XYZ file of C-alpha atoms in Angstrom:
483
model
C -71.187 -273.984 -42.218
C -74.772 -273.969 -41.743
C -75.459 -274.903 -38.717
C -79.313 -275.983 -37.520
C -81.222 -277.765 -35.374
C -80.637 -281.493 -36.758
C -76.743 -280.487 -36.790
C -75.879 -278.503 -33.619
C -74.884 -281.213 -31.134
C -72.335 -282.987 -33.995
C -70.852 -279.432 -34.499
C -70.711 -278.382 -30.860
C -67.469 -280.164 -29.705
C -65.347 -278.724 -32.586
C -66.984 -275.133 -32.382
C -65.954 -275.160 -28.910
C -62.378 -276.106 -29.838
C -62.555 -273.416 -32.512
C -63.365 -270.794 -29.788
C -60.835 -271.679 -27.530
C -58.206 -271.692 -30.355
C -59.385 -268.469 -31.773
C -57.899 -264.777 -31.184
C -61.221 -262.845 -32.918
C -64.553 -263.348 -32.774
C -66.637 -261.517 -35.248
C -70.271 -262.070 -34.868
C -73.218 -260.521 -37.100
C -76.993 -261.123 -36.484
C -80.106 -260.784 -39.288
C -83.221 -259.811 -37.502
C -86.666 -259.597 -37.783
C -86.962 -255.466 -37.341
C -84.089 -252.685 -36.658
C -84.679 -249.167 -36.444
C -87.815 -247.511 -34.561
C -88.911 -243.953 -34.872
C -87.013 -241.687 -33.289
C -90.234 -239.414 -32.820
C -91.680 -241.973 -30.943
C -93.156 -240.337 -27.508
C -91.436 -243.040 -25.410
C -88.072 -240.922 -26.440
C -88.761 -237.848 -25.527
C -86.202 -235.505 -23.599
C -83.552 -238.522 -25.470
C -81.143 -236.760 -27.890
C -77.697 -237.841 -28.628
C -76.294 -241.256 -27.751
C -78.828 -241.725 -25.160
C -81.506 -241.453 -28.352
C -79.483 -243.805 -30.334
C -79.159 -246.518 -27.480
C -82.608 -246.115 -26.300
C -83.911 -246.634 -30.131
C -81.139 -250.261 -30.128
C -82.974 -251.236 -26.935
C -86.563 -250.817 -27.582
C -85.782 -252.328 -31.151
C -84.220 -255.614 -29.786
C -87.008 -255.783 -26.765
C -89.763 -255.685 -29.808
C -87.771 -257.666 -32.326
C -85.898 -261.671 -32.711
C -82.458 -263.029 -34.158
C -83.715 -265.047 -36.763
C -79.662 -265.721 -37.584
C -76.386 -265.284 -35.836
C -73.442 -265.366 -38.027
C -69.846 -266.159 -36.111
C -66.479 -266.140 -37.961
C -63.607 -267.172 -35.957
C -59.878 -265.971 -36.407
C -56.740 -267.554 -35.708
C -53.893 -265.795 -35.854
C -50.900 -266.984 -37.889
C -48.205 -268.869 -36.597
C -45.715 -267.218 -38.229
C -45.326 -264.373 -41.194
C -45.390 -267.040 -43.735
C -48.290 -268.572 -42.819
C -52.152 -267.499 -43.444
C -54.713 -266.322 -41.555
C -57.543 -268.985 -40.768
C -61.104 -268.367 -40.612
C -63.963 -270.610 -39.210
C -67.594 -269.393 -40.565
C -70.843 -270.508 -39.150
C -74.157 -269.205 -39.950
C -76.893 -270.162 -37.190
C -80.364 -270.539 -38.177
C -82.433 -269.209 -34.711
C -85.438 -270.832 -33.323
C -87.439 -268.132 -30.724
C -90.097 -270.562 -30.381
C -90.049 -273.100 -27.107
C -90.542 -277.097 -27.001
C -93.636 -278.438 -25.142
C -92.219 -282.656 -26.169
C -92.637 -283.045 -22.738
C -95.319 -282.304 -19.633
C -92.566 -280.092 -18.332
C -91.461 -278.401 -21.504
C -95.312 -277.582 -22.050
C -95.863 -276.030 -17.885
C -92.368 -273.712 -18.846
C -92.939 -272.630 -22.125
C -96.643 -271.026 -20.387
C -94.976 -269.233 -18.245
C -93.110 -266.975 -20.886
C -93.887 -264.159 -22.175
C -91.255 -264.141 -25.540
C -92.960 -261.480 -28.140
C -92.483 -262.670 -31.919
C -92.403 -259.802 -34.031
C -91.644 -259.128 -37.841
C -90.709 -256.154 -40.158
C -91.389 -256.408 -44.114
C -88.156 -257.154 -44.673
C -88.371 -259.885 -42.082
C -91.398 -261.213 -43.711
C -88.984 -261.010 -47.448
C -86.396 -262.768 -45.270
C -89.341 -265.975 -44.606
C -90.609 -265.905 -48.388
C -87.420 -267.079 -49.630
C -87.511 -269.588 -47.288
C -90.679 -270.896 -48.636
C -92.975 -269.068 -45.935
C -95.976 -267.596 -47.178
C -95.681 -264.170 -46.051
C -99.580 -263.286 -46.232
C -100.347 -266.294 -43.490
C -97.778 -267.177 -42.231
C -98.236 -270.649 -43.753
C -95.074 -272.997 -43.024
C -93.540 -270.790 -40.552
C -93.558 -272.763 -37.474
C -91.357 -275.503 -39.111
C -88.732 -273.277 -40.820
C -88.684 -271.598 -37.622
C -87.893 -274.962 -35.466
C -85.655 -275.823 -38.103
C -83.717 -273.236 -35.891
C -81.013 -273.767 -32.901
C -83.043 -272.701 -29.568
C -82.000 -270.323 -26.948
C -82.478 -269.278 -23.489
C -81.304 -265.902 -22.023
C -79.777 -266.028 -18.233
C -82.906 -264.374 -17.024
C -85.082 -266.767 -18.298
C -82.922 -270.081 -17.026
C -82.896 -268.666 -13.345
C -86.413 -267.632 -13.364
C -87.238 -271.545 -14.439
C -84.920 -273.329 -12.116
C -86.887 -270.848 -9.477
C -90.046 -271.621 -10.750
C -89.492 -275.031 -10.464
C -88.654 -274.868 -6.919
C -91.849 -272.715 -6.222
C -94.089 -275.534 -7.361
C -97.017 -273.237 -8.192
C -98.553 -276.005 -10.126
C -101.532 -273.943 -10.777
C -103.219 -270.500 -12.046
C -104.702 -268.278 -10.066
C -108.248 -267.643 -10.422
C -109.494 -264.600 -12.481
C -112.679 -262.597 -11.848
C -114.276 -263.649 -14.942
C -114.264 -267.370 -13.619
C -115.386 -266.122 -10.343
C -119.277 -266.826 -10.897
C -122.249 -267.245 -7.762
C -121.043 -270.755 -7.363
C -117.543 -270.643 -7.515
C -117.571 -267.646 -5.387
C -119.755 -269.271 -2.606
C -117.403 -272.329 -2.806
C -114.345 -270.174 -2.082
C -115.566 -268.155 0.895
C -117.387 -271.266 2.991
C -114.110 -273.468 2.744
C -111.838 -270.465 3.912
C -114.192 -270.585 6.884
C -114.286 -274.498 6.873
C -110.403 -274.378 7.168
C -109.658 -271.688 9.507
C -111.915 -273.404 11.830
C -110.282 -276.485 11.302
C -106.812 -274.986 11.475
C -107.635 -272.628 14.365
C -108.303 -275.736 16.495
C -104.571 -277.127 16.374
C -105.430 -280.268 14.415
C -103.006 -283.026 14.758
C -100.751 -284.320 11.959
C -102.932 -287.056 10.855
C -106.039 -285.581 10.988
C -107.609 -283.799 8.215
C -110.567 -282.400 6.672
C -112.583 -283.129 3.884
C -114.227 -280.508 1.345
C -117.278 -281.647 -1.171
C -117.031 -279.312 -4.396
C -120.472 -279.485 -6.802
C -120.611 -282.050 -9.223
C -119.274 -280.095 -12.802
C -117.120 -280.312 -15.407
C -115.058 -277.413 -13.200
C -112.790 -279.428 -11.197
C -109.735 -277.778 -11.495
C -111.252 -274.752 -10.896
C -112.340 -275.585 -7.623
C -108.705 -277.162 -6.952
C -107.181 -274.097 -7.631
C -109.119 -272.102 -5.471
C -108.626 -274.496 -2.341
C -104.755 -274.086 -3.316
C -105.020 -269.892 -3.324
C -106.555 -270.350 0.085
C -103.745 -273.158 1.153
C -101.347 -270.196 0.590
C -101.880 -269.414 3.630
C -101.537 -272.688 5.585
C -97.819 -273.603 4.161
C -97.735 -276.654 6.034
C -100.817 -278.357 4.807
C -101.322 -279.675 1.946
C -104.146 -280.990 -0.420
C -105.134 -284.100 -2.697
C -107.957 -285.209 -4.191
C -110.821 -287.157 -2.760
C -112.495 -289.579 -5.087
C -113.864 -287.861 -8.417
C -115.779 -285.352 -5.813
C -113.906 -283.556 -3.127
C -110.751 -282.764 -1.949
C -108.784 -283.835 1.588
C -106.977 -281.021 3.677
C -103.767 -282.172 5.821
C -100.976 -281.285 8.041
C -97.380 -282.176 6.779
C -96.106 -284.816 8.448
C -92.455 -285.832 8.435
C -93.526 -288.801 5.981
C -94.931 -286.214 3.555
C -92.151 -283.481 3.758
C -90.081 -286.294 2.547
C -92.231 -287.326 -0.457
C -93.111 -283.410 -1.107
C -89.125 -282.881 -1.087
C -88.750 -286.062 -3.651
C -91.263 -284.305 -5.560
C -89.561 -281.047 -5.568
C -85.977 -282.769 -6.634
C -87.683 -284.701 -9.869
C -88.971 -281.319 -11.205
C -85.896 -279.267 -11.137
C -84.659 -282.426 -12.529
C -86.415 -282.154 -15.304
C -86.300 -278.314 -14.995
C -83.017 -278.391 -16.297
C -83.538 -281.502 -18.235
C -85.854 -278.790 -20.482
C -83.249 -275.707 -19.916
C -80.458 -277.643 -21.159
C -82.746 -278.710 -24.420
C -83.405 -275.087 -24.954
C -80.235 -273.072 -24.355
C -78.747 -274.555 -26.839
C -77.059 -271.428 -28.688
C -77.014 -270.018 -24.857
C -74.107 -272.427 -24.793
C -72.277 -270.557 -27.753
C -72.830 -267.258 -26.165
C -71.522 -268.310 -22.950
C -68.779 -270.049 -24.541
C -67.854 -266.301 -26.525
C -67.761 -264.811 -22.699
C -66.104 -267.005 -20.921
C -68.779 -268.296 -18.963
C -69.739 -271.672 -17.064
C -71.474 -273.274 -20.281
C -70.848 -277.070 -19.226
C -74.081 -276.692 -16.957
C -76.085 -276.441 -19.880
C -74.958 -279.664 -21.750
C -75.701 -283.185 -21.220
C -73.019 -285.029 -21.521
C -74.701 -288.218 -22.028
C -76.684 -287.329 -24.587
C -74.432 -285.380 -26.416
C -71.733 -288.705 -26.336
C -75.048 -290.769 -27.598
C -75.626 -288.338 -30.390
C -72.004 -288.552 -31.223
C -71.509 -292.037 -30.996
C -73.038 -291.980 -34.883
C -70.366 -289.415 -35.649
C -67.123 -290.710 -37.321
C -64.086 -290.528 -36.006
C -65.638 -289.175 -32.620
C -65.051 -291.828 -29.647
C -67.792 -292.480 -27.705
C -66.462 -292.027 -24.186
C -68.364 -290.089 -22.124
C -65.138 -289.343 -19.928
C -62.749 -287.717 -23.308
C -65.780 -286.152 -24.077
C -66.021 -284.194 -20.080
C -62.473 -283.908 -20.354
C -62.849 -281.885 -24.170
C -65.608 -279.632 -22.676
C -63.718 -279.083 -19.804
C -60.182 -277.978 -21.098
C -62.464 -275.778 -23.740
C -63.978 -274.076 -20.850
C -61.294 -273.843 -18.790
C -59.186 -272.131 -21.737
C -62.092 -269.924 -22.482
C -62.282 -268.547 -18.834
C -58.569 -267.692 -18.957
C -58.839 -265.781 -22.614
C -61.910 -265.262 -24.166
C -61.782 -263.543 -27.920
C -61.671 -260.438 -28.784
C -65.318 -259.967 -29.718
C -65.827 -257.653 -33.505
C -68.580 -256.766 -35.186
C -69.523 -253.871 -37.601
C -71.382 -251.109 -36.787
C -72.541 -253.201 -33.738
C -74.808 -251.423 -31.513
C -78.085 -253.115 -32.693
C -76.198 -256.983 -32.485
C -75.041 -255.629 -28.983
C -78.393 -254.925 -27.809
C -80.045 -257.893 -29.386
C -77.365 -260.014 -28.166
C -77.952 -259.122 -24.745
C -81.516 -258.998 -24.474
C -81.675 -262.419 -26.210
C -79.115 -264.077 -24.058
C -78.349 -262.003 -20.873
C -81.661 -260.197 -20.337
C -83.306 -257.132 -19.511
C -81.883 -254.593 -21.254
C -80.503 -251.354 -18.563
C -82.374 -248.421 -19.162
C -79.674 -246.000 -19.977
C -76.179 -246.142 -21.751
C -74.262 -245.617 -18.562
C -75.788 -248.688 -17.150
C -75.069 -251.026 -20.453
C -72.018 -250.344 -21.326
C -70.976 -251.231 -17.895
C -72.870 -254.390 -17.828
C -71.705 -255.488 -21.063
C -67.778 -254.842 -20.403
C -68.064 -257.058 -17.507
C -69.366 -259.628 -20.252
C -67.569 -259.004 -23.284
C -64.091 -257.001 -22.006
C -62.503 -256.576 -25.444
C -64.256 -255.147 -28.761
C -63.702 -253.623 -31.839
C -66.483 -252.285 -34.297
C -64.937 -252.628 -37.856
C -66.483 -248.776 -38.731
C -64.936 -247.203 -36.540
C -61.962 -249.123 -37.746
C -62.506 -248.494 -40.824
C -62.756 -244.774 -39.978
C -59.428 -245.234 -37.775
C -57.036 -246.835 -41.018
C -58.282 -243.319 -43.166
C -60.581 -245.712 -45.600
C -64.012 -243.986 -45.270
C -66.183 -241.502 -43.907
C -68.142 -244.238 -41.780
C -70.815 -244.507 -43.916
C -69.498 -246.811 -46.521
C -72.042 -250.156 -46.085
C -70.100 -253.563 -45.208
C -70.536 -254.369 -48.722
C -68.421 -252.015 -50.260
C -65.445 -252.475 -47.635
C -65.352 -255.553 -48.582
C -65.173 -255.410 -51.827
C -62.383 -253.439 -51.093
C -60.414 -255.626 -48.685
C -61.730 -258.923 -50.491
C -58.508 -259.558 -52.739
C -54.767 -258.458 -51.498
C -53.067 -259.719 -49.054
C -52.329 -261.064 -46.043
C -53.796 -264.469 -47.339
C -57.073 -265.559 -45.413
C -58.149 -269.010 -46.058
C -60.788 -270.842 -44.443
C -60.911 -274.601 -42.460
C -61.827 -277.091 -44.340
C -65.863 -276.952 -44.923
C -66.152 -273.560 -43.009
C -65.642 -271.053 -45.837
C -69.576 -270.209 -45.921
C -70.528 -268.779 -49.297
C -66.577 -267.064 -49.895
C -67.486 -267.731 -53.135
C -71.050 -267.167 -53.750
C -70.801 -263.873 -51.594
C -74.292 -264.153 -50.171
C -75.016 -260.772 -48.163
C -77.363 -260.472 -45.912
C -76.712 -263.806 -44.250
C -75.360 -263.463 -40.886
C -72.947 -266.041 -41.604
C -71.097 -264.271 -44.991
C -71.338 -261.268 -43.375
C -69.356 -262.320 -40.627
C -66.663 -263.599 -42.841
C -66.763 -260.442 -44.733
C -66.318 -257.717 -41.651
C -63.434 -260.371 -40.648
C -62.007 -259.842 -43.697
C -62.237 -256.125 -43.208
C -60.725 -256.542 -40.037
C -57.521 -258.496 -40.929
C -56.964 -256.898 -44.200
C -57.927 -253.139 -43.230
C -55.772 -253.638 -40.014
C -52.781 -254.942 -42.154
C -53.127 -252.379 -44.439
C -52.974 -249.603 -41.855
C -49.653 -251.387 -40.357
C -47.900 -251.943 -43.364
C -46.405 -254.851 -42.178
C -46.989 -257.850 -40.357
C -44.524 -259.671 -38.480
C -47.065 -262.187 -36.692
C -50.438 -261.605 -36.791
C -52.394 -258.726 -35.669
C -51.453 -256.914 -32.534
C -52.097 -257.907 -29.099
C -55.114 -256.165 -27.758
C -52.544 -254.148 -25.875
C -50.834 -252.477 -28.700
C -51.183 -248.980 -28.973
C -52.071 -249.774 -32.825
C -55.904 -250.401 -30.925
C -55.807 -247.532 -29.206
C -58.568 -245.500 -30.981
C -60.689 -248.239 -31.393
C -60.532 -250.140 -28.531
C -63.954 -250.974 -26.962
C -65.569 -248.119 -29.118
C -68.473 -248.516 -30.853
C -70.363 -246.035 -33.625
C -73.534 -244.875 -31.973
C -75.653 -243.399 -34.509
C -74.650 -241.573 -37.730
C -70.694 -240.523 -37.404
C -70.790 -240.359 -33.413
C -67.958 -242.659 -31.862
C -68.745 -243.528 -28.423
C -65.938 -244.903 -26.061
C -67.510 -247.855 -23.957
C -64.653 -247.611 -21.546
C -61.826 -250.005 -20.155
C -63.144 -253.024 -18.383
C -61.029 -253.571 -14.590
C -59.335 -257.245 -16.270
C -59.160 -259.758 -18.501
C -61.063 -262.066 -16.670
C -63.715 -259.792 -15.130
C -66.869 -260.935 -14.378
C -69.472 -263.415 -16.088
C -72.480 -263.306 -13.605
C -75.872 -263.303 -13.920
C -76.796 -259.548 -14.605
């Protein structure tokens, strides 16, 4: 299923069902640039695995998802029945809202870099994008499901708090007047301050007549900095009136400071939407990032869907609730790059070395398995056989794999090079290659436990035929924290 901006909400509830049902979660992720040159100074004294993660990292720090592809896999019941897949390809929007006054102050203070490879730039021309000027981009771009990475919602809910409604003033504004301004009100207001005014009193500053006003209010608010309990507001069209806090307006500053991180995370919660998928894969807290009444308003046109906000709360909770018990086994193939990307774009910072990743992301993602060096493990390939051709392999045969009903995206067509298929098609290597290897299959694939895993458990290829073990994580249910 395709899943986009227009459709993301109505697909939500039963994606999150999916997920909690699910025993595998094989993700794959088309992006706007890959692989950097390793002769680049910034590795030197790198060789090894600490080249090849160094190169994943810099490449997903310069670089976007433009898709994320997620097949899910449910285990059958019993050795007569098939193995289900759910397939959804996600169309990803890097690009921020600015609807709303809010939305517009936030989406200043990032600093998200949009970058694009040739192939990228191929990837937009058959999407009708003119790759020469860019011409239609922005709206096949917002077509896209928006994101927000943990970093980036806990640096706006802090932000909000802050209040730093304005920008500080650069040198190049500073001119005579400005200048002369600035440095005979931070006298005016020491004085003033120096002389213990009382709470009502205040004091009154006259800027020039210009078009500059703002200007002038934002360099009365760098010198207010220092005077945390005063505060300023204008005066007439012309000036500008200094005061203490009074009990009065510590109360109407602190009603102020509640409606913006109201609609602080009025604007998070419209952004993060994929956020919520990611969290949703880790078993974290995802029900912050959803409104409830919305969502049960965008529903209520929905067949078949109830619209009661309470069955809905009750849904998200028993899918989050089942997802912070036992979260899927996350797969991918030949997964370093979607590892890195999938962490800068959602967690954050990338860590500077290997050490310090693959610890952070065990504590996120306890349980993988990279399909090459499964496919290496079942005696299939070298591990350099593309995707492609293991499928082609694996694609007919049994066990049977069918697909739920409107989730079997392209099986038929057999579109590479959309995240989406080529999620389906490493799942496919997964069950089939796995089955293979066992011979026979009593119930499924084996519990993560099994010593049938053993070899590949939480292993990932990192760079050309070098297995590297990511290690054990301490439990099932270790932690999902802000890292």
């Amino acid at each position: 299923m395709d899943v986009n901006s227009q459709n993301f909400w109505l697909v939500l509830p039963g994606l999150l069902q999916s997920l909690a049902d699910c025993d595998f979660a094989v993700i794959d992720l088309e992006m706007s640039g890959g692989v950097t040159d390793r002769d680049d100074s910034r590795y030197s004294g790198l060789s090894g695995k600490e080249l090849s993660y160094a190169m994943a990292a810099h490449a997903a720090t310069q670089y976007n998802i433009l898709e994320f592809g997620l097949t899910l896999i449910k285990n059958p019941k019993d050795k007569n029945s098939e193995f289900v897949t759910t397939t959804y390809n996600f169309a990803v929007n890097n690009l921020f809202f600015q609807d709303t006054r809010d939305e517009y102050i936030f989406q200043r203070s990032q600093e998200r870099v949009i970058n694009f490879s040739v192939t990228a730039l191929d990837f937009f021309k058959k999407k009708g994008v003119d790759p020469m000027t860019l011409n239609g981009f922005e709206g096949e771009h917002r077509a896209g499901v928006p994101f927000l990475s943990r970093k980036e919602r806990e640096e706006a809910i802090e932000q909000a708090i802050r209040d730093r409604k304005f920008t500080r003033v650069g040198c190049e504004e500073m001119d005579i007047p400005a200048r002369t301004f600035y440095e005979d009100n931070i006298e005016l207001i020491r004085k003033w301050y120096n002389a213990k005014p009382r709470p009502n009193s205040q004091v009154i500053m006259l800027h020039p007549r210009s078009t500059r006003v703002s200007l002038y209010r934002r360099l009365v608010a760098e010198i207010l900095e220092e005077y945390p309990d005063c505060f300023m507001e204008p005066f007439y069209s012309y000036g500008m009136r200094i005061s203490v806090k009074t009990a009065e307006t510590l109360k109407i500053e602190e009603e102020k400071r509640r409606a913006r991180v109201s609609d602080r995370e009025a604007t998070i919660k419209k952004q993060a939407c994929l956020s919520i998928v990611f969290e949703a894969l880790c078993g974290g807290n995802f029900l912050d990032l959803i409104d409830t009444v919305e969502l049960s308003a965008t529903l209520a046109a929905c067949p078949g869907w109830r619209n009661n906000i309470g069955d809905l709360q009750r849904h998200l909770n028993k899918c989050q609730t089942a997802l912070r018990a036992k979260r899927p086994v996350l797969v991918g193939h030949n997964m370093v790059y979607d590892l890195t990307f999938l962490y800068d774009a959602f967690v954050g910072c990338l860590p500077a070395t290997l050490a310090g990743f693959q610890f952070r992301l065990l504590a996120i993602f306890p349980r993988i398995i990279d399909t090459k060096v499964l496919a290496v493990h079942i005696n299939h390939v070298d591990g350099n056989d593309p995707l492609g051709a293991l499928y082609n392999d694996f694609k007919h045969g049994r066990p049977e794999i069918t697909h739920a009903l409107g989730f079997g995206y392209n099986v038929d067509q057999g579109r590479a090079h959309s995240a989406g298929f080529d999620s389906y098609m490493t799942a496919v290597v997964l069950i089939r290659g796995s089955c293979r290897k066992l011979a026979k299959v009593k119930r499924g694939l084996p519990p993560w436990e099994s010593e049938f895993w053993g070899s590949v458990r939480n292993t990932i290829r990192l760079g050309r035929g070098t297995k590297h073990v990511l290690g054990e994580s301490t439990s099932e249910t270790s932690m999902c924290v802000m890292i």
